[in-house]
PDB file of C-alpha atoms in Angstrom:
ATOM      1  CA  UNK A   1      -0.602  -1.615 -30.073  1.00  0.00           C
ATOM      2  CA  UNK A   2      -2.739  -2.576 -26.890  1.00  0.00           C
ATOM      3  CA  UNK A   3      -5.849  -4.039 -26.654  1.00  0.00           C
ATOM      4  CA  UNK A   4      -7.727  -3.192 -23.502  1.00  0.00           C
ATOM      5  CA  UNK A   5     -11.081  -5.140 -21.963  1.00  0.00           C
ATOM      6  CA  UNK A   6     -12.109  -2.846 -18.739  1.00  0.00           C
ATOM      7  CA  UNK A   7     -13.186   0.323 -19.324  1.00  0.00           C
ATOM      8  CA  UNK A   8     -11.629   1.130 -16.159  1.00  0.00           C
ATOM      9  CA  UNK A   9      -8.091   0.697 -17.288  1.00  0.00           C
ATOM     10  CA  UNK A  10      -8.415   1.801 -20.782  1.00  0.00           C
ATOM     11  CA  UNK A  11      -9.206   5.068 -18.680  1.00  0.00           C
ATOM     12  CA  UNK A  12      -5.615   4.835 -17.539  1.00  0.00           C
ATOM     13  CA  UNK A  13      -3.999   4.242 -20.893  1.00  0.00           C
ATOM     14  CA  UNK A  14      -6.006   7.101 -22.593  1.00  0.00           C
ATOM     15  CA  UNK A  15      -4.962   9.322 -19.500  1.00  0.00           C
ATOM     16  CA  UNK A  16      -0.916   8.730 -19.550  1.00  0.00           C
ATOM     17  CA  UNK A  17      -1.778   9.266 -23.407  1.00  0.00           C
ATOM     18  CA  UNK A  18      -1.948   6.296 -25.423  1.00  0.00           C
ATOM     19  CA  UNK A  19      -5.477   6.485 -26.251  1.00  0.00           C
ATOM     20  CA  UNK A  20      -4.101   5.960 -29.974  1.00  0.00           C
ATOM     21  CA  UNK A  21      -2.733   3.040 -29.273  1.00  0.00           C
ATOM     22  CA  UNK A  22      -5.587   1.257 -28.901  1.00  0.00           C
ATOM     23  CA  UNK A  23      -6.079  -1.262 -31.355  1.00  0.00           C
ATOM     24  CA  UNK A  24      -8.803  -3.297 -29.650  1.00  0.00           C
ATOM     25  CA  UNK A  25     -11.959  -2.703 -26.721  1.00  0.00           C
ATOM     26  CA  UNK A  26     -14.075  -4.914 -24.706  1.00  0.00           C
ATOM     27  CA  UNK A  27     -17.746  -3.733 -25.721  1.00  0.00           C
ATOM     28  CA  UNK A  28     -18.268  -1.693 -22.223  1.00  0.00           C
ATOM     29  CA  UNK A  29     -16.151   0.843 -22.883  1.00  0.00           C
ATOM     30  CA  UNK A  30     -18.857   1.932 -25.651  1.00  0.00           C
ATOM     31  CA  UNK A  31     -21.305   2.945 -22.856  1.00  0.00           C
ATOM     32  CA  UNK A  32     -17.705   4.996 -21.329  1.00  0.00           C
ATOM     33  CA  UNK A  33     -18.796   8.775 -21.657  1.00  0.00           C
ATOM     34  CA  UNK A  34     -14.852   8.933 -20.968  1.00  0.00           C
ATOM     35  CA  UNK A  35     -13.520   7.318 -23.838  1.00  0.00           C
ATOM     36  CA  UNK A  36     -15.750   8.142 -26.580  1.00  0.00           C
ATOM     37  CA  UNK A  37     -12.473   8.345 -29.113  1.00  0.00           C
ATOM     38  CA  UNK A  38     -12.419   4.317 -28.609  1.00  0.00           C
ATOM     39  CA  UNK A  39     -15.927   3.847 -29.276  1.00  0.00           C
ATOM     40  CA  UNK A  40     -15.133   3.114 -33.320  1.00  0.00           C
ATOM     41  CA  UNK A  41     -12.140   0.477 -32.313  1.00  0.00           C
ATOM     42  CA  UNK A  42     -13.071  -3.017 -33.216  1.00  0.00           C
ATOM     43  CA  UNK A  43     -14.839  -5.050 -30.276  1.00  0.00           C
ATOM     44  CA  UNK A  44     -12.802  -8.134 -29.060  1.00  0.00           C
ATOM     45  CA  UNK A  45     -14.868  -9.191 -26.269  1.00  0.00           C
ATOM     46  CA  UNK A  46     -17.484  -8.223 -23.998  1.00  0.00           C
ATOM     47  CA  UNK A  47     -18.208  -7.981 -20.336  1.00  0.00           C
ATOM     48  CA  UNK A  48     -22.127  -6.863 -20.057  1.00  0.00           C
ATOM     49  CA  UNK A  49     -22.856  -9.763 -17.682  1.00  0.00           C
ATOM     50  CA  UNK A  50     -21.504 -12.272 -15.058  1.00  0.00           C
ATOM     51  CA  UNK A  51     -19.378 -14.135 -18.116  1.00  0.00           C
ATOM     52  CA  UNK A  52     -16.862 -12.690 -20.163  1.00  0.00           C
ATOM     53  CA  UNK A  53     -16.857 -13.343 -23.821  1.00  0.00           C
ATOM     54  CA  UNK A  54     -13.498 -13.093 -26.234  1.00  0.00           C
ATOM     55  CA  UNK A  55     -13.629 -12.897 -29.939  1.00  0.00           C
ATOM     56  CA  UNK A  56     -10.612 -14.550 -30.188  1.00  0.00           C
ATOM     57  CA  UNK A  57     -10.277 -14.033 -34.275  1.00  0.00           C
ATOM     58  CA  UNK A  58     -11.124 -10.233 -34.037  1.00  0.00           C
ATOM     59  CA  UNK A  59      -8.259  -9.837 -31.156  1.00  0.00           C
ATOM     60  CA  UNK A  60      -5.752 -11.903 -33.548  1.00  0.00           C
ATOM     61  CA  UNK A  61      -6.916  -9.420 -36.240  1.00  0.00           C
ATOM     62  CA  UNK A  62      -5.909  -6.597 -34.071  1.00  0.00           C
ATOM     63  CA  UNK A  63      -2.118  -7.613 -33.821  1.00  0.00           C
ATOM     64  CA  UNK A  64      -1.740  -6.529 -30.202  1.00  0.00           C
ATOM     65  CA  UNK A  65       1.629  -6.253 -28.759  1.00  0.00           C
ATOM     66  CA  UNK A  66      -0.055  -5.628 -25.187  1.00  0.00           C
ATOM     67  CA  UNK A  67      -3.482  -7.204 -23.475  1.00  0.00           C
ATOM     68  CA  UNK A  68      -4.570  -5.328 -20.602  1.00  0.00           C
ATOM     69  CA  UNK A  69      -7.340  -7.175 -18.113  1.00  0.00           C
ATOM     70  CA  UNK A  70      -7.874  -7.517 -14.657  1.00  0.00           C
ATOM     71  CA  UNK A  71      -6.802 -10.466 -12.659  1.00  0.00           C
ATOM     72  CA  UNK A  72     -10.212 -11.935 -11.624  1.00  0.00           C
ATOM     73  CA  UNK A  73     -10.317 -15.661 -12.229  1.00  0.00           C
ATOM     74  CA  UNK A  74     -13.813 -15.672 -12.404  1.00  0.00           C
ATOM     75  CA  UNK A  75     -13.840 -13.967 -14.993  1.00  0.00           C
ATOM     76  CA  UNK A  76     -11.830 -16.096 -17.469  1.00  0.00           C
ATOM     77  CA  UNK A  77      -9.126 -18.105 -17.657  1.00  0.00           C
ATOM     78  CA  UNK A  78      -5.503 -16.619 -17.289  1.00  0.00           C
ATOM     79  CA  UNK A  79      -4.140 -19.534 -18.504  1.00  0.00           C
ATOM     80  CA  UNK A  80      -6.178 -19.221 -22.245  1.00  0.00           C
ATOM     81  CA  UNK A  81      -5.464 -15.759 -22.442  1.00  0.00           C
ATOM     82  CA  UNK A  82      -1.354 -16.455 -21.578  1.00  0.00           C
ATOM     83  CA  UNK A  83      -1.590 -19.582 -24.327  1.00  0.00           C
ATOM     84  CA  UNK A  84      -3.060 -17.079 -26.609  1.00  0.00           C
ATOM     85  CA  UNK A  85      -0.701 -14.255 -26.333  1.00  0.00           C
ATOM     86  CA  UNK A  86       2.266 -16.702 -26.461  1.00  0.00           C
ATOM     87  CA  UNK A  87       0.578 -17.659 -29.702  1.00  0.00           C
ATOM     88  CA  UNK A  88       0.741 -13.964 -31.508  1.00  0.00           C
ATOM     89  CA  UNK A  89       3.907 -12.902 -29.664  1.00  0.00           C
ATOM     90  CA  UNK A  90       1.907 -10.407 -27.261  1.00  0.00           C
ATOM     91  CA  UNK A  91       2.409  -9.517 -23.626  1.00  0.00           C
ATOM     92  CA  UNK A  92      -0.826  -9.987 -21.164  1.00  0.00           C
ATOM     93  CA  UNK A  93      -0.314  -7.411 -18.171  1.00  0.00           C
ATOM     94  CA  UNK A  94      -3.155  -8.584 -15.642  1.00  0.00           C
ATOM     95  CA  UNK A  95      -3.799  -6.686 -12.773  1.00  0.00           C
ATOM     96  CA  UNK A  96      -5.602  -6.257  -9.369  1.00  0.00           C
ATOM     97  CA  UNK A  97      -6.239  -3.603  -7.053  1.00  0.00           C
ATOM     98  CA  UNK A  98      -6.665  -4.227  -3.454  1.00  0.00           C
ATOM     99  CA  UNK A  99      -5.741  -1.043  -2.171  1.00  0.00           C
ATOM    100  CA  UNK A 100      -5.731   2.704  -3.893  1.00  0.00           C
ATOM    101  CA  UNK A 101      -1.826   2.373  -3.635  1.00  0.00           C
ATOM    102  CA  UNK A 102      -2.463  -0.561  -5.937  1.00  0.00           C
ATOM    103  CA  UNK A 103      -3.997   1.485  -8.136  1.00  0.00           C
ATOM    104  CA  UNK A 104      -1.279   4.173  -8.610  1.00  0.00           C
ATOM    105  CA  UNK A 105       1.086   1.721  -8.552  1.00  0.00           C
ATOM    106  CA  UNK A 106      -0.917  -0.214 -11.583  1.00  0.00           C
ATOM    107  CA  UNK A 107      -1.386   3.184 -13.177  1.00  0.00           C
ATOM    108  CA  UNK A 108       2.237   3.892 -13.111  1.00  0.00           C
ATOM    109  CA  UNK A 109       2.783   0.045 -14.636  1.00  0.00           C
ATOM    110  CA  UNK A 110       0.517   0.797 -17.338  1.00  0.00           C
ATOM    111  CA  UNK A 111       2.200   3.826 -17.885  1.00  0.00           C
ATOM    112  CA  UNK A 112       5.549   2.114 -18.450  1.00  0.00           C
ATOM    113  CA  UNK A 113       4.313  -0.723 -20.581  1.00  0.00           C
ATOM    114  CA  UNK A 114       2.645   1.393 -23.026  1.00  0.00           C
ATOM    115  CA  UNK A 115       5.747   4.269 -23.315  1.00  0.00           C
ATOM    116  CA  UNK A 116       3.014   6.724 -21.677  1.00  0.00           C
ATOM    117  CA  UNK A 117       3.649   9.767 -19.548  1.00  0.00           C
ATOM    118  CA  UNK A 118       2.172   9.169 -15.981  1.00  0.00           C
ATOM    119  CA  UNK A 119       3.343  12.895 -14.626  1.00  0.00           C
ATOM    120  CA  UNK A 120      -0.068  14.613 -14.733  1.00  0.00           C
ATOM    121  CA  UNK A 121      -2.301  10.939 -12.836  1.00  0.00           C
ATOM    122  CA  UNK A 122       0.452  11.344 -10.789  1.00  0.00           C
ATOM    123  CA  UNK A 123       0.366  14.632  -9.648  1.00  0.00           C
ATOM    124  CA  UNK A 124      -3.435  13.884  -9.589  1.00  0.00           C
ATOM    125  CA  UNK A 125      -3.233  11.057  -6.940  1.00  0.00           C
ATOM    126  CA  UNK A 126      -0.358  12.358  -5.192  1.00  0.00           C
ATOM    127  CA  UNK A 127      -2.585  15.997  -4.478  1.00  0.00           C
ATOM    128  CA  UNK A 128      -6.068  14.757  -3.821  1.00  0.00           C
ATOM    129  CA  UNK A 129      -4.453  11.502  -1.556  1.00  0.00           C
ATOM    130  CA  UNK A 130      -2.519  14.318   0.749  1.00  0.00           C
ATOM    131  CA  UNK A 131      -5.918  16.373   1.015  1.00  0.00           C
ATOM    132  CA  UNK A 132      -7.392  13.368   2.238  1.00  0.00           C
ATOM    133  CA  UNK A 133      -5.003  12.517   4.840  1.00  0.00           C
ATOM    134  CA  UNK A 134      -4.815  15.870   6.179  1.00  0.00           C
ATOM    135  CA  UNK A 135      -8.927  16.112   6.553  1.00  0.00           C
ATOM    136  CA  UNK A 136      -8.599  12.572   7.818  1.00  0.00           C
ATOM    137  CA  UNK A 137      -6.995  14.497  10.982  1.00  0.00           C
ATOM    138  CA  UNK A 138      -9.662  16.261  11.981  1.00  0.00           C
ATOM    139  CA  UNK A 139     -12.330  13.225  11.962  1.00  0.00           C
ATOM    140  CA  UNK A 140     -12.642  11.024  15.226  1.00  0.00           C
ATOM    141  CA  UNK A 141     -15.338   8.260  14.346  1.00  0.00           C
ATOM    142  CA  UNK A 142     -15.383   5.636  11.511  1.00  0.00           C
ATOM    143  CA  UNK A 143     -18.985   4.888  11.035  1.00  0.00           C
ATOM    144  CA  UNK A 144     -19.226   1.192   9.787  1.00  0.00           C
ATOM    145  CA  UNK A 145     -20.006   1.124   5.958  1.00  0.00           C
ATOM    146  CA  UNK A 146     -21.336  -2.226   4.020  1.00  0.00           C
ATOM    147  CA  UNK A 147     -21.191  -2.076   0.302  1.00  0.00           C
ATOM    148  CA  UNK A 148     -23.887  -4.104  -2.013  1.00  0.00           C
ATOM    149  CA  UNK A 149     -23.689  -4.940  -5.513  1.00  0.00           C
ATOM    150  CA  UNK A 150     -26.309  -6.512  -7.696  1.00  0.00           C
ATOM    151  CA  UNK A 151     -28.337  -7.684  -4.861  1.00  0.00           C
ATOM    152  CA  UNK A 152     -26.906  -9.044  -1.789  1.00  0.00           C
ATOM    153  CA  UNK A 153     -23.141  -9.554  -2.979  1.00  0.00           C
ATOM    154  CA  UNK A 154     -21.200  -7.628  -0.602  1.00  0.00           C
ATOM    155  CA  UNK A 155     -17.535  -5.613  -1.367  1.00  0.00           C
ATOM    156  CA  UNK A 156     -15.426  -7.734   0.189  1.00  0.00           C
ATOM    157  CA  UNK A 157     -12.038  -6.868   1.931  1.00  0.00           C
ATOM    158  CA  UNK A 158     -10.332  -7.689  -1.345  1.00  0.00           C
ATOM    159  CA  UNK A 159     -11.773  -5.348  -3.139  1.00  0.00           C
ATOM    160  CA  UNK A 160      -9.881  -2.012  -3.871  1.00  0.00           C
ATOM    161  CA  UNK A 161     -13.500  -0.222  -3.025  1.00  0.00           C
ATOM    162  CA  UNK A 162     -13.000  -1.402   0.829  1.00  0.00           C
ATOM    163  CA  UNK A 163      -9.703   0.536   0.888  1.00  0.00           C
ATOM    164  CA  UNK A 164     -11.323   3.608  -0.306  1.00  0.00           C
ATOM    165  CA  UNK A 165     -14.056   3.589   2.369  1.00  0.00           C
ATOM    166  CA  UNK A 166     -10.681   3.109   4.537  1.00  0.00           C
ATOM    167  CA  UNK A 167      -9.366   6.430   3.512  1.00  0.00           C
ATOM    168  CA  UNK A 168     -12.849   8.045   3.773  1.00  0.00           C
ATOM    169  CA  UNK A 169     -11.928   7.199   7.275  1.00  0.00           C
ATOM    170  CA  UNK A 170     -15.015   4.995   7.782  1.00  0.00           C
ATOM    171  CA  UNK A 171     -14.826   0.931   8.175  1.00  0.00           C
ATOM    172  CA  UNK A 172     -15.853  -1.226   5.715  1.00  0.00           C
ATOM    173  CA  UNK A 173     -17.406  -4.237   7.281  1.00  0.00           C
ATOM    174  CA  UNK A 174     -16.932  -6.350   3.911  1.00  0.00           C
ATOM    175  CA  UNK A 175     -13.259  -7.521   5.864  1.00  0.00           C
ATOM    176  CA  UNK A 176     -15.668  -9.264   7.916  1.00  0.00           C
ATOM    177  CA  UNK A 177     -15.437 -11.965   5.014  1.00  0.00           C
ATOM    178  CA  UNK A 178     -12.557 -14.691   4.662  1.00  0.00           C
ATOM    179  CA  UNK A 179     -12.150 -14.962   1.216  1.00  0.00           C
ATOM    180  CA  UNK A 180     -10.372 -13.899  -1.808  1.00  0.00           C
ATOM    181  CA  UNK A 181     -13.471 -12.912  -3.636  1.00  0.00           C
ATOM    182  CA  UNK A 182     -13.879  -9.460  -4.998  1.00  0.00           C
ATOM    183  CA  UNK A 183     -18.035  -9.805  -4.018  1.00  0.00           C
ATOM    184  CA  UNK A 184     -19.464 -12.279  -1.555  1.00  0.00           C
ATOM    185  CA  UNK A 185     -22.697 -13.103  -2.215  1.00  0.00           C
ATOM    186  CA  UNK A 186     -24.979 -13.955   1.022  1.00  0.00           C
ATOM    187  CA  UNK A 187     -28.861 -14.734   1.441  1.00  0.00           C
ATOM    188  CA  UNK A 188     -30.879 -11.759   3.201  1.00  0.00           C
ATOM    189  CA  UNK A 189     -31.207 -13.210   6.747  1.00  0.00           C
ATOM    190  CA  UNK A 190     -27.301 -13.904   6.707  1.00  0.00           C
ATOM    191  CA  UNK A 191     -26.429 -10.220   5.810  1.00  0.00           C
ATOM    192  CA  UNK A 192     -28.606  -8.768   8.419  1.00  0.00           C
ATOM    193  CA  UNK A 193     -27.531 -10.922  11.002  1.00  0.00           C
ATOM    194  CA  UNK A 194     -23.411 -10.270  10.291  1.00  0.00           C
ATOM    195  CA  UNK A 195     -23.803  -6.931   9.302  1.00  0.00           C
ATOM    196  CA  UNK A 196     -26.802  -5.672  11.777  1.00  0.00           C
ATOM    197  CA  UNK A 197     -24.453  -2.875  13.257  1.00  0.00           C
ATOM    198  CA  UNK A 198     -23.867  -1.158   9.839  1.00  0.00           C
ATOM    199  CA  UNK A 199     -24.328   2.387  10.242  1.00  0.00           C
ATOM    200  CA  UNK A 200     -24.137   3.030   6.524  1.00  0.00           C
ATOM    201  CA  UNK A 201     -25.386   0.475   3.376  1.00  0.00           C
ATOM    202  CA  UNK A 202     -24.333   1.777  -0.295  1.00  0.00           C
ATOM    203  CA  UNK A 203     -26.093   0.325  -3.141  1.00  0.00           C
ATOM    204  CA  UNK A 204     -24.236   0.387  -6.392  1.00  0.00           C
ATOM    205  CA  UNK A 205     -25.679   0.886  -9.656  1.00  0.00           C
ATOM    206  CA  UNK A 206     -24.299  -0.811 -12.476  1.00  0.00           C
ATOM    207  CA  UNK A 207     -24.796  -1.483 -16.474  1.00  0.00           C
ATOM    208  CA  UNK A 208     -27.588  -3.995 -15.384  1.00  0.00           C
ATOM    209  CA  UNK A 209     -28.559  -2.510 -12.420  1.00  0.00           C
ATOM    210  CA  UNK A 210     -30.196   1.490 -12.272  1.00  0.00           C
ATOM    211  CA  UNK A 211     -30.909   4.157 -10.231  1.00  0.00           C
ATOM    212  CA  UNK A 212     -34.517   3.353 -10.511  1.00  0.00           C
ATOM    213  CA  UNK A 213     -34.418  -0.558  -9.471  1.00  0.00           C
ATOM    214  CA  UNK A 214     -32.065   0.420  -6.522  1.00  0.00           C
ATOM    215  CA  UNK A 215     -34.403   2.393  -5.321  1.00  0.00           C
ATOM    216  CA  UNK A 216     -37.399  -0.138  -5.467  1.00  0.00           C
ATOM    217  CA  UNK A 217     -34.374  -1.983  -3.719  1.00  0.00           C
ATOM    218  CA  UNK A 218     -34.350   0.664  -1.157  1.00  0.00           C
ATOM    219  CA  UNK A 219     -37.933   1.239  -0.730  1.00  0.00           C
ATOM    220  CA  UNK A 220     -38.527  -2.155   0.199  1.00  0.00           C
ATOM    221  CA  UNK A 221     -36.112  -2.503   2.891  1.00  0.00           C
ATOM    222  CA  UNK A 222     -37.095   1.143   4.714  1.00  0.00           C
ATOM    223  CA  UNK A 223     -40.415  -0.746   4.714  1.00  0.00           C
ATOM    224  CA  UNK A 224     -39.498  -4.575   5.944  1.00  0.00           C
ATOM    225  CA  UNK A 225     -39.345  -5.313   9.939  1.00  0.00           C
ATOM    226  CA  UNK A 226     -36.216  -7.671   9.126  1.00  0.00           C
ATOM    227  CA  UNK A 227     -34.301  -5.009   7.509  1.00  0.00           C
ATOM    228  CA  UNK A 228     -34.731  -2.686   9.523  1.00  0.00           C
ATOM    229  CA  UNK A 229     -32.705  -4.824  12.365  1.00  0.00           C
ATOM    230  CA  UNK A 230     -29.736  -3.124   9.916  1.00  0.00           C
ATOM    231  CA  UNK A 231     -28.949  -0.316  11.898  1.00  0.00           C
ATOM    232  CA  UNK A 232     -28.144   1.665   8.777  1.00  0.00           C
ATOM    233  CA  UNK A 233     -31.623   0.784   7.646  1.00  0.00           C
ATOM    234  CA  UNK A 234     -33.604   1.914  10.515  1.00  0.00           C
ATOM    235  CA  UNK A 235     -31.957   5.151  10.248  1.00  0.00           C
ATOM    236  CA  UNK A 236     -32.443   5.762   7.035  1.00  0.00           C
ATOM    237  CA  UNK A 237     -28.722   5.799   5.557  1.00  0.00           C
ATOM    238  CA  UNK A 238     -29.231   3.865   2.436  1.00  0.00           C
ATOM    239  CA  UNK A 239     -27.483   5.538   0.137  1.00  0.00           C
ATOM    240  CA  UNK A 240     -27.262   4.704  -3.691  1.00  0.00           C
ATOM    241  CA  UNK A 241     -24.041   5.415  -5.771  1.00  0.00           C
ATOM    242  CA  UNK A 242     -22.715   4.582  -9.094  1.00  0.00           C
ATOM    243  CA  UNK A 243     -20.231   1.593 -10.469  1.00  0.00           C
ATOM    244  CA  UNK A 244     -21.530   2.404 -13.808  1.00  0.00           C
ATOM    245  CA  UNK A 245     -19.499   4.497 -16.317  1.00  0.00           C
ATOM    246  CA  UNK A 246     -21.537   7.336 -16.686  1.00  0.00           C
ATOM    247  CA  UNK A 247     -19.931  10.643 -15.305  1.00  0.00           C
ATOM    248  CA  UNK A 248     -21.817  10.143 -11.600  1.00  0.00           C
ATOM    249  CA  UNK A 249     -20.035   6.942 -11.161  1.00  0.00           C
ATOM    250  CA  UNK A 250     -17.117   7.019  -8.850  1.00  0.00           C
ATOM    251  CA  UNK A 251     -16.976   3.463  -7.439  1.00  0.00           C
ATOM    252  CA  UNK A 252     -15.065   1.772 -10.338  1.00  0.00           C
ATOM    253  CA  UNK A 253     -11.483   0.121 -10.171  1.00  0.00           C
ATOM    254  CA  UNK A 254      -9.997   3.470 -11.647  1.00  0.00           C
ATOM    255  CA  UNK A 255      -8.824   7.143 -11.089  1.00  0.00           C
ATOM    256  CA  UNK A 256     -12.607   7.936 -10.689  1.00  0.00           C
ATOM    257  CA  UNK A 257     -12.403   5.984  -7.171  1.00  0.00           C
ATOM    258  CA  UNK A 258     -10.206   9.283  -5.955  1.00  0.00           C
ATOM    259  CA  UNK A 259     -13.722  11.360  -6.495  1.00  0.00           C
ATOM    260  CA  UNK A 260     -15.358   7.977  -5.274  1.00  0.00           C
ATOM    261  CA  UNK A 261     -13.672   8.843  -2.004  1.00  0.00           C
ATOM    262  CA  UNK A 262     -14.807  11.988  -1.544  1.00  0.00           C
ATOM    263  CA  UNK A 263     -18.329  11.177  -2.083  1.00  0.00           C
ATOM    264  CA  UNK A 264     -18.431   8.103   0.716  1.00  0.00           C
ATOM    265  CA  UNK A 265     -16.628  10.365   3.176  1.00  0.00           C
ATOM    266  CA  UNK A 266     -19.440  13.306   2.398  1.00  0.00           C
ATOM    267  CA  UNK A 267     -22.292  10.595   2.868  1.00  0.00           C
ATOM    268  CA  UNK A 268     -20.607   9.362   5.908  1.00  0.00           C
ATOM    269  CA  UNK A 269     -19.389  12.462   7.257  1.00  0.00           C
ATOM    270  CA  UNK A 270     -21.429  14.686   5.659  1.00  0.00           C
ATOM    271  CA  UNK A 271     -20.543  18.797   6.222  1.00  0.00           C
ATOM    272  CA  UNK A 272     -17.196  17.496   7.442  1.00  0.00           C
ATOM    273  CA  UNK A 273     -15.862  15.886   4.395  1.00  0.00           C
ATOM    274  CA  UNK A 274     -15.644  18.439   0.773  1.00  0.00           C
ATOM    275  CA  UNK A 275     -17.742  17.170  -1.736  1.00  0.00           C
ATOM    276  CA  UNK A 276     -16.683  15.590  -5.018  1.00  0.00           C
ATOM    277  CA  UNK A 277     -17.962  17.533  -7.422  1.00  0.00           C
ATOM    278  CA  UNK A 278     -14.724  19.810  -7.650  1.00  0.00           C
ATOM    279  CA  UNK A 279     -12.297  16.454  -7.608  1.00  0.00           C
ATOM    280  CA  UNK A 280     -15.032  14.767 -10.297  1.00  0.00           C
ATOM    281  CA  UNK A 281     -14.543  18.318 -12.697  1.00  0.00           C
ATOM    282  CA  UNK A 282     -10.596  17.799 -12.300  1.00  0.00           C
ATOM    283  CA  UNK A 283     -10.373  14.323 -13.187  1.00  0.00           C
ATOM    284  CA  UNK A 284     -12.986  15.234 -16.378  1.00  0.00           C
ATOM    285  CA  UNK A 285     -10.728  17.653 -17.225  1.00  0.00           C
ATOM    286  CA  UNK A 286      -7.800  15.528 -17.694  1.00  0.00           C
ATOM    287  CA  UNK A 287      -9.644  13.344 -19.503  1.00  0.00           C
ATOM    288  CA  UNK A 288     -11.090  16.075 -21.972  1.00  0.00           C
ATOM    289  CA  UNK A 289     -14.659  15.199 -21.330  1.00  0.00           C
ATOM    290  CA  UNK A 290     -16.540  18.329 -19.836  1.00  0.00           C
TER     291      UNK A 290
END
C-alpha cells in the first residue's frame, strides 16, 4: 500500500502500474487530469502553497507500507516523516532529480519498491532520449535560457528542469547560482544585471500562478526600459510554459519533462527541433488519458 504526496511521482507509480495501490494522495494530484482514478483516495496532506501540510491521523489511517515524497527540505522535515514511518512500520523512499538520468533512474526505483513493471517508461525514455541525442547532432548554438517561477525565483542548476534545457541543447544560466536550492529567488535589478545576456526567459505557470497573470507578467516587462537590458526581453523571446498539471504542462519533475524537452528545444530552436505534441500524445497514451 503506498501513499504518494507529488503528483509528479504518483504519475510514475500509476505508469509502472500500481495505480491500485494507492492508499493515500497529497490534495494536488486532484487537479492531475492524469490521475483522475486517485482523485476518490483519502487526502493525507496538501501542497497548494509554499508550506506543506500532513494529516498525520488520515496517513496512519491509511496503513501505508511505502511513503513516496521528494527530498526538498524546505518542504518538510525528513526527520518527522522518518520518526513517523518508524512509528507504523512503513518505508519513506525520498527522492530528487537533478538530472533526467535521475529521473529514470528514480522511475526505475519506484518501480522496484512498489513490485511494478517499468518495461514500457522504459522503453519510453530510452526512445525519445536517443531521438534527442541524435537531433542534438545537427544543432551548433546553445542559446542561453533563464527559467522563472512565481516571480523572480529562478531554476537553479539543481533543479532537474536545468538538465532538460541541457539536452534541448541550449544553456541554462540558472548554474550561474551557488546553491543547493531548487529556486533562487532574486530582486529585479539583480536578475537583470546577472542574467542580461539571456537570449531566452520562460515563465512557468503553476497552480497559483496562470496563463493570464504571466502574461500581465510579460506585458510589463516588453514595456519597462530596465527589462529590456535582458537581451531575451528586447527581442521579444518571453515565452510562457506550464509547471501546472494540466495536459499543456511539461515542466514538472516527471515523465512529462521528456515532452518538456521537446517544447524548450522548439522555442529555442524553433523549425529545427520536432515539436511535442506527438511525444505529449505518446506519453497520454500510456497513461490512458486521451
Amino acid at each position: 500500500m503506498i501513499a504518494v504526496f507529488p503528483a509528479s511521482l504518483a504519475e510514475i507509480v500509476k505508469l509502472v502500474g500500481k495505480a491500485d495501490d494507492v492508499v493515500g494522495i497529497n490534495e494536488e494530484i486532484r487537479l492531475d487530469l492524469c490521475l483522475q482514478e486517485l482523485w476518490g483516495r483519502p487526502v493525507v496532506g496538501k501542497y497548494l502553497k509554499r508550506t506543506k501540510k500532513t494529516y498525520w491521523d488520515v496517513l496512519e489511517g491509511t496503513k501505508p507500507k511505502l511513503i513516496l515524497d521528494f527530498k526538498v527540505e524546505n518542504l518538510h522535515s525528513s526527520d518527522e516523516l522518518y520518526s513517523f514511518a518508524g512509528r507504523i512500520n512503513a518505508e519513506v523512499l525520498l527522492l530528487d532529480f537533478i538530472t533526467i538520468e535521475d529521473l529514470v533512474d528514480g522511475s526505475r526505483l519506484i518501480a522496484e519498491k512498489t513490485g511494478g513493471d517499468f518495461s514500457r517508461l522504459e522503453e519510453f525514455y530510452r526512445k525519445h532520449l536517443e531521438r534527442i541525442r541524435e537531433i542534438n547532432q545537427s544543432l551548433e548554438d546553445r542559446p542561453k535560457v533563464a527559467v522563472l517561477y512565481r516571480g523572480i525565483n529562478v531554476v537553479t542548476g539543481t533543479n532537474v528542469i536545468s538538465d532538460a534545457i541541457k539536452k534541448a541543447h541550449a544553456e541554462s544560466l540558472g548554474k550561474r547560482l551557488k546553491t543547493e536550492r531548487k529556486v533562487y529567488p532574486l530582486r529585479e535589478r539583480d536578475f537583470i544585471r546577472r542574467f542580461s545576456d539571456a537570449d531566452h526567459l520562460f515563465l512557468l505557470m503553476s497552480i497559483l500562478t496562470n496563463r493570464e497573470k504571466l502574461e500581465g507578467i510579460r506585458d510589463e516587462m516588453f514595456d519597462s526600459a530596465e527589462w529590456r537590458k535582458v537581451k531575451a526581453v528586447d527581442e521579444g523571446n518571453v515565452h510562457i510554459v506550464g509547471s501546472a498539471l494540466d495536459g499543456e504542462s511539461f515542466m514538472r519533475w516527471s515523465p512529462r519533462l521528456i515532452p518538456g524537452i521537446y517544447q524548450i528545444g522548439r522555442l529555442v530552436h524553433r523549425k529545427d527541433f520536432p515539436d511535442w505534441e506527438k511525444p505529449a500524445k505518446e506519453l497520454y497514451n500510456l497513461c490512458g488519458v486521451e
